[in-house]
Amino acid sequence: MKRVLLICTLVFSLLPVYAGEGKNLSAGDGKKGLPVDYVDPFIGTTNFGTTNPGAVCPNGMMSVVPFNVMGSSENTYDKDARWWSTPYEYTNCFFTGYAHVNLSGVGCPELGSLLLMPTTGELNVDYKEYGSKYKDERATPGYYSNYLTKYNVKTEVSATPRSGIARFTFPKGKSNILLNLGEGLTNESGAMLRRVNDCEIEGMKLLGTFCYNPQAVFPIYFVMRVNKKPLATGYWKKQRLMTGVEAEWDPDNGKYKLYPRYGKEIAGDDIGAYFSFDTEEGEKVEVRMGVSFVSMENARLNLDAEQKGKDFDRICAEARSAWNDDLSRISVEGGSEAQKTVFYTALYHLLIHPNILQDVDGRYPAMESNEILTAKGNRYTVYSLWDTYRNVHQLLTLVYPERQIEMVRTMLDMYREHGWLPKWELYGRETLTMEGDPSIPVIVDTWMKGLRDFDVELAYEAMYKSATSPGAQNLMRPDNDDYLSKGYVPLRAQYDNSVSHALEYYIADFALSRFAGALGKKKDAEMFYKRSLGYRHYYSKEFGTLRPLLPDGTFYSPFDPKQGENFEPSPGFHEGNAWNYTYYVPHDVYGLAKLMGGKRTFVDKLQMIFDEGLYDPANEPDIAYPYLFSYFKGEEWRTQKETQRLLDKYFTTKPDGIPGNDDTGTMSAWAVFSMMGFYPDCPGLPEYTLTTPVFDKVVIRLDPKWYREKELVIETNRAKQGMLFIDKIRLNGKRFDKYRITHDELVHGRKLSLDLR
């Protein structure tokens, strides 16, 4: 999803030239051996990649992220943080704290709150003034650090699945720790704070309205502790100090006399709390934060369960170990050091979302409800399905099936609780962002690949409901009336994304037709398959592209197939143009080729899209385009050439090394698959298209619960460096004469060998 705000273009042009000064992309001593050593969390942190270098565990609820997108008097721009869709931008320079619980790779602002900030000297709670420039950034999975030049404070953070920990190394003198609840990326500002004792506070902060949906509002609860007794604590509201303790200076011993008022609380907009200390040179103060989407009691439970008896270094080591275990499910040999960095960083980004929602006791907020339920396994959240249905869940199914099956069960539980499968779910709220019916291909694809330990009949009931319900009652397909009666969605308003909507429905209906057929529902299968071919209505012979249709069945005019290529509005198409969508019929490639006049026209026009720069590598509808060449005998070399070219050009070890929003791992999943040498170009169809791997050997460790083989080996034989094209293919030692391979053939084939020429 690419919700790019035009204001950002202006903001980037105004960034100070010294913004990146002092950045250090390599954490540690530079020695590499383990998969975790190759991850560079700074990749994708600019060029609208919207990833961040903060500390997080695999699929963890908690992430602790440096927040540097706040307007300030020290920056050359002064924009509200809510213009940004990320808490961190690599080229920025002004740090205003650590945000707790964040999104990775999204295109709309949300979360990024509970801002924790260390300062020194006299207390100042104005975020435009208390922020600091920084240097010596370091990041590795589960750890981030920087040095605040204004205060001479070293900051370090790490995380457990549901809690964060910060370690601040202060100079000698007066030091402060601030918790700002008024700022962040969310459009909500309401919050509550309560003092528990000298070293602990608890509270709640409202979050929500992701992509400006006013219905998607929800609370986050927290408990925060410092490990040093403060000299003074207090609150502020809209930058006006309000003391939580009475304090007076005792000149005889040079210390404060404290009169605590335990239980005092504050609520409202733009509130915060502070802790003030006297610190010695090099003294370290730790701050621990537990969060929950259930209650403050559960936030405390999460904190105690995951951090009790552990210091900062142990928590950091455990996070690093968890990442290395997950990344080690795929091992690679050969390739350059840079390619390994791109690969493992992409795999790292893939494993951030969806993330767990349930607390350590299993409790979680039910979908679109105030009810609190208890999960039997992991309950997941952050389903950016318009993006991830294309490849993220396919990669999870292959490499992390135990997680994917729980994600499917979560989706069905959402249907039980809310009456609809998710479209773009966020912490128990349906944001209705983007279009289509994306849960269907995810669930069908999972089932088709053998992961079937879920309520299949309930899944079919849910899919059938969204595919057949009238539009006025249909959250997934609001224009279903036209779709059902006409076979297409007409353009009823100039920028209604009608073609994009319909193309998504066709893909969902194709997947549903296969699911229905496999379940013995023959008539349903025929009905949904027939629907899936409705894309033909949109084909315009005049332009050789898909083109919006009016209610009377005539084509929209005047029509420019390039309109929308720079993210300006485009009639009928969402975040793209006709060239980005015309080949977006992965379930009927041969049928589309026939419409175009045959193989030659199809291939030549597709190649023209790449040659003339009409391909958009930063958005989802056309990301499978390079693989479509391989549907036609003799044209497979084009897939191999284009995938390598795109990898080399757009996926690098630099901060701009992702071509636009990572979209909760979707761009990264494209890179992981393409670098391994195969790609699932049709969601819901358990097949892959082969391409040239970048590595000499890839070993995927398979879960014995789901797959009978222990591992899958992909071996690439190059007589010399620079060889690009596949000459011969062998599967388990036998000649394999196809460039498409089924999921069963792949996972049961033991070894896929590719000889290059």
PDB file of C-alpha atoms in Angstrom, residues 169-303:
ATOM      1  CA  THR A 169      24.069   6.294  30.273  1.00  0.00           C
ATOM      2  CA  PHE A 170      24.041   9.805  31.794  1.00  0.00           C
ATOM      3  CA  PRO A 171      26.782  12.334  32.590  1.00  0.00           C
ATOM      4  CA  LYS A 172      27.207  13.790  36.068  1.00  0.00           C
ATOM      5  CA  GLY A 173      24.489  16.218  37.124  1.00  0.00           C
ATOM      6  CA  LYS A 174      20.755  16.596  36.879  1.00  0.00           C
ATOM      7  CA  SER A 175      19.109  14.129  34.523  1.00  0.00           C
ATOM      8  CA  ASN A 176      15.533  13.551  33.447  1.00  0.00           C
ATOM      9  CA  ILE A 177      13.412  10.869  31.809  1.00  0.00           C
ATOM     10  CA  LEU A 178      10.247  12.019  30.045  1.00  0.00           C
ATOM     11  CA  LEU A 179       7.257  10.006  28.862  1.00  0.00           C
ATOM     12  CA  ASN A 180       5.274  11.988  26.294  1.00  0.00           C
ATOM     13  CA  LEU A 181       1.777  10.645  25.606  1.00  0.00           C
ATOM     14  CA  GLY A 182       0.562  13.555  23.505  1.00  0.00           C
ATOM     15  CA  GLU A 183       2.753  13.094  20.442  1.00  0.00           C
ATOM     16  CA  GLY A 184       3.306  10.275  17.991  1.00  0.00           C
ATOM     17  CA  LEU A 185       2.044   9.126  14.621  1.00  0.00           C
ATOM     18  CA  THR A 186      -1.522   8.402  15.698  1.00  0.00           C
ATOM     19  CA  ASN A 187      -4.279  10.911  15.072  1.00  0.00           C
ATOM     20  CA  GLU A 188      -5.555  10.356  18.608  1.00  0.00           C
ATOM     21  CA  SER A 189      -4.176  12.318  21.567  1.00  0.00           C
ATOM     22  CA  GLY A 190      -6.269  11.235  24.564  1.00  0.00           C
ATOM     23  CA  ALA A 191      -4.442   9.488  27.414  1.00  0.00           C
ATOM     24  CA  MET A 192      -4.376   8.769  31.151  1.00  0.00           C
ATOM     25  CA  LEU A 193      -1.496   8.469  33.641  1.00  0.00           C
ATOM     26  CA  ARG A 194      -1.396   7.225  37.230  1.00  0.00           C
ATOM     27  CA  ARG A 195       1.501   7.086  39.710  1.00  0.00           C
ATOM     28  CA  VAL A 196       1.857   3.670  41.353  1.00  0.00           C
ATOM     29  CA  ASN A 197       4.955   4.485  43.418  1.00  0.00           C
ATOM     30  CA  ASP A 198       8.148   6.517  43.115  1.00  0.00           C
ATOM     31  CA  CYS A 199       9.510   4.341  40.311  1.00  0.00           C
ATOM     32  CA  GLU A 200       6.414   3.129  38.493  1.00  0.00           C
ATOM     33  CA  ILE A 201       3.594   4.665  36.502  1.00  0.00           C
ATOM     34  CA  GLU A 202       0.746   3.080  34.570  1.00  0.00           C
ATOM     35  CA  GLY A 203      -1.711   4.397  32.056  1.00  0.00           C
ATOM     36  CA  MET A 204      -3.548   4.245  28.776  1.00  0.00           C
ATOM     37  CA  LYS A 205      -3.190   5.958  25.405  1.00  0.00           C
ATOM     38  CA  LEU A 206      -5.738   6.097  22.576  1.00  0.00           C
ATOM     39  CA  LEU A 207      -4.546   5.019  19.141  1.00  0.00           C
ATOM     40  CA  GLY A 208      -6.302   4.696  15.837  1.00  0.00           C
ATOM     41  CA  THR A 209      -7.834   6.205  12.696  1.00  0.00           C
ATOM     42  CA  PHE A 210      -5.299   4.383  10.496  1.00  0.00           C
ATOM     43  CA  CYS A 211      -5.506   5.767   6.956  1.00  0.00           C
ATOM     44  CA  TYR A 212      -7.943   8.295   8.411  1.00  0.00           C
ATOM     45  CA  ASN A 213     -10.655   5.746   9.192  1.00  0.00           C
ATOM     46  CA  PRO A 214     -12.559   7.347  12.109  1.00  0.00           C
ATOM     47  CA  GLN A 215     -13.947   3.995  13.297  1.00  0.00           C
ATOM     48  CA  ALA A 216     -10.624   2.257  13.928  1.00  0.00           C
ATOM     49  CA  VAL A 217      -9.815   3.603  17.419  1.00  0.00           C
ATOM     50  CA  PHE A 218      -8.442   1.457  20.247  1.00  0.00           C
ATOM     51  CA  PRO A 219      -6.513   1.839  23.537  1.00  0.00           C
ATOM     52  CA  ILE A 220      -3.023   0.672  24.431  1.00  0.00           C
ATOM     53  CA  TYR A 221      -2.264   0.105  28.134  1.00  0.00           C
ATOM     54  CA  PHE A 222       1.189   0.338  29.666  1.00  0.00           C
ATOM     55  CA  VAL A 223       3.257   0.075  32.833  1.00  0.00           C
ATOM     56  CA  MET A 224       6.603   1.869  33.014  1.00  0.00           C
ATOM     57  CA  ARG A 225       9.338   1.453  35.654  1.00  0.00           C
ATOM     58  CA  VAL A 226      12.674   3.099  36.316  1.00  0.00           C
ATOM     59  CA  ASN A 227      15.341   1.253  38.315  1.00  0.00           C
ATOM     60  CA  LYS A 228      16.574   4.341  40.186  1.00  0.00           C
ATOM     61  CA  LYS A 229      14.520   6.264  42.717  1.00  0.00           C
ATOM     62  CA  PRO A 230      13.949   9.770  41.355  1.00  0.00           C
ATOM     63  CA  LEU A 231      14.413  12.997  43.247  1.00  0.00           C
ATOM     64  CA  ALA A 232      11.190  14.329  41.770  1.00  0.00           C
ATOM     65  CA  THR A 233       8.352  13.123  39.584  1.00  0.00           C
ATOM     66  CA  GLY A 234       5.425  14.876  38.015  1.00  0.00           C
ATOM     67  CA  TYR A 235       3.055  15.326  35.143  1.00  0.00           C
ATOM     68  CA  TRP A 236       2.433  17.878  32.472  1.00  0.00           C
ATOM     69  CA  LYS A 237      -0.580  18.727  30.388  1.00  0.00           C
ATOM     70  CA  LYS A 238      -0.112  20.687  27.187  1.00  0.00           C
ATOM     71  CA  GLN A 239       3.385  21.567  28.338  1.00  0.00           C
ATOM     72  CA  ARG A 240       2.257  23.014  31.704  1.00  0.00           C
ATOM     73  CA  LEU A 241       4.015  21.325  34.596  1.00  0.00           C
ATOM     74  CA  MET A 242       1.836  19.614  37.198  1.00  0.00           C
ATOM     75  CA  THR A 243       3.757  17.997  40.041  1.00  0.00           C
ATOM     76  CA  GLY A 244       2.875  14.497  41.111  1.00  0.00           C
ATOM     77  CA  VAL A 245       4.849  14.994  44.324  1.00  0.00           C
ATOM     78  CA  GLU A 246       5.449  17.999  46.480  1.00  0.00           C
ATOM     79  CA  ALA A 247       9.128  18.810  46.615  1.00  0.00           C
ATOM     80  CA  GLU A 248      11.295  21.445  48.256  1.00  0.00           C
ATOM     81  CA  TRP A 249      15.012  21.954  48.221  1.00  0.00           C
ATOM     82  CA  ASP A 250      16.959  21.155  51.389  1.00  0.00           C
ATOM     83  CA  PRO A 251      20.101  23.377  51.327  1.00  0.00           C
ATOM     84  CA  ASP A 252      21.634  21.490  54.267  1.00  0.00           C
ATOM     85  CA  ASN A 253      22.164  18.226  52.365  1.00  0.00           C
ATOM     86  CA  GLY A 254      21.671  19.467  48.821  1.00  0.00           C
ATOM     87  CA  LYS A 255      18.782  17.135  48.102  1.00  0.00           C
ATOM     88  CA  TYR A 256      15.053  17.256  47.575  1.00  0.00           C
ATOM     89  CA  LYS A 257      12.630  16.372  50.320  1.00  0.00           C
ATOM     90  CA  LEU A 258       9.907  14.294  48.711  1.00  0.00           C
ATOM     91  CA  TYR A 259       6.285  13.975  49.765  1.00  0.00           C
ATOM     92  CA  PRO A 260       4.757  11.426  47.427  1.00  0.00           C
ATOM     93  CA  ARG A 261       1.044  11.361  46.658  1.00  0.00           C
ATOM     94  CA  TYR A 262       0.575   7.798  45.490  1.00  0.00           C
ATOM     95  CA  GLY A 263      -2.361   7.122  43.202  1.00  0.00           C
ATOM     96  CA  LYS A 264      -2.581  10.632  41.811  1.00  0.00           C
ATOM     97  CA  GLU A 265      -3.552  10.544  38.141  1.00  0.00           C
ATOM     98  CA  ILE A 266      -4.106  12.798  35.176  1.00  0.00           C
ATOM     99  CA  ALA A 267      -6.094  12.409  31.974  1.00  0.00           C
ATOM    100  CA  GLY A 268      -6.609  14.448  28.821  1.00  0.00           C
ATOM    101  CA  ASP A 269      -4.835  15.385  25.619  1.00  0.00           C
ATOM    102  CA  ASP A 270      -1.099  16.091  25.348  1.00  0.00           C
ATOM    103  CA  ILE A 271      -0.112  14.826  28.760  1.00  0.00           C
ATOM    104  CA  GLY A 272       3.144  13.359  30.010  1.00  0.00           C
ATOM    105  CA  ALA A 273       5.208  12.365  33.028  1.00  0.00           C
ATOM    106  CA  TYR A 274       8.765  13.062  34.118  1.00  0.00           C
ATOM    107  CA  PHE A 275      11.350  11.589  36.487  1.00  0.00           C
ATOM    108  CA  SER A 276      14.299  13.715  37.629  1.00  0.00           C
ATOM    109  CA  PHE A 277      17.556  12.369  39.108  1.00  0.00           C
ATOM    110  CA  ASP A 278      21.017  13.317  40.254  1.00  0.00           C
ATOM    111  CA  THR A 279      23.376  11.045  38.310  1.00  0.00           C
ATOM    112  CA  GLU A 280      27.070  10.286  38.508  1.00  0.00           C
ATOM    113  CA  GLU A 281      29.323  10.279  35.458  1.00  0.00           C
ATOM    114  CA  GLY A 282      28.565   7.201  33.375  1.00  0.00           C
ATOM    115  CA  GLU A 283      25.646   6.130  35.561  1.00  0.00           C
ATOM    116  CA  LYS A 284      23.169   3.861  33.795  1.00  0.00           C
ATOM    117  CA  VAL A 285      19.432   4.129  34.389  1.00  0.00           C
ATOM    118  CA  GLU A 286      17.125   1.467  32.984  1.00  0.00           C
ATOM    119  CA  VAL A 287      13.512   1.994  31.980  1.00  0.00           C
ATOM    120  CA  ARG A 288      11.187  -0.947  31.425  1.00  0.00           C
ATOM    121  CA  MET A 289       7.870  -0.732  29.595  1.00  0.00           C
ATOM    122  CA  GLY A 290       5.208  -3.413  29.406  1.00  0.00           C
ATOM    123  CA  VAL A 291       2.211  -3.017  27.090  1.00  0.00           C
ATOM    124  CA  SER A 292      -1.137  -4.699  26.560  1.00  0.00           C
ATOM    125  CA  PHE A 293      -4.254  -4.132  24.493  1.00  0.00           C
ATOM    126  CA  VAL A 294      -6.350  -5.647  27.292  1.00  0.00           C
ATOM    127  CA  SER A 295      -5.626  -3.745  30.538  1.00  0.00           C
ATOM    128  CA  MET A 296      -2.997  -2.079  32.700  1.00  0.00           C
ATOM    129  CA  GLU A 297      -2.974  -5.191  34.873  1.00  0.00           C
ATOM    130  CA  ASN A 298      -2.067  -7.262  31.857  1.00  0.00           C
ATOM    131  CA  ALA A 299       0.616  -4.797  30.814  1.00  0.00           C
ATOM    132  CA  ARG A 300       2.190  -5.374  34.230  1.00  0.00           C
ATOM    133  CA  LEU A 301       1.723  -9.125  33.840  1.00  0.00           C
ATOM    134  CA  ASN A 302       3.499  -9.067  30.479  1.00  0.00           C
ATOM    135  CA  LEU A 303       6.353  -6.989  31.875  1.00  0.00           C
TER     136      LEU A 303
END
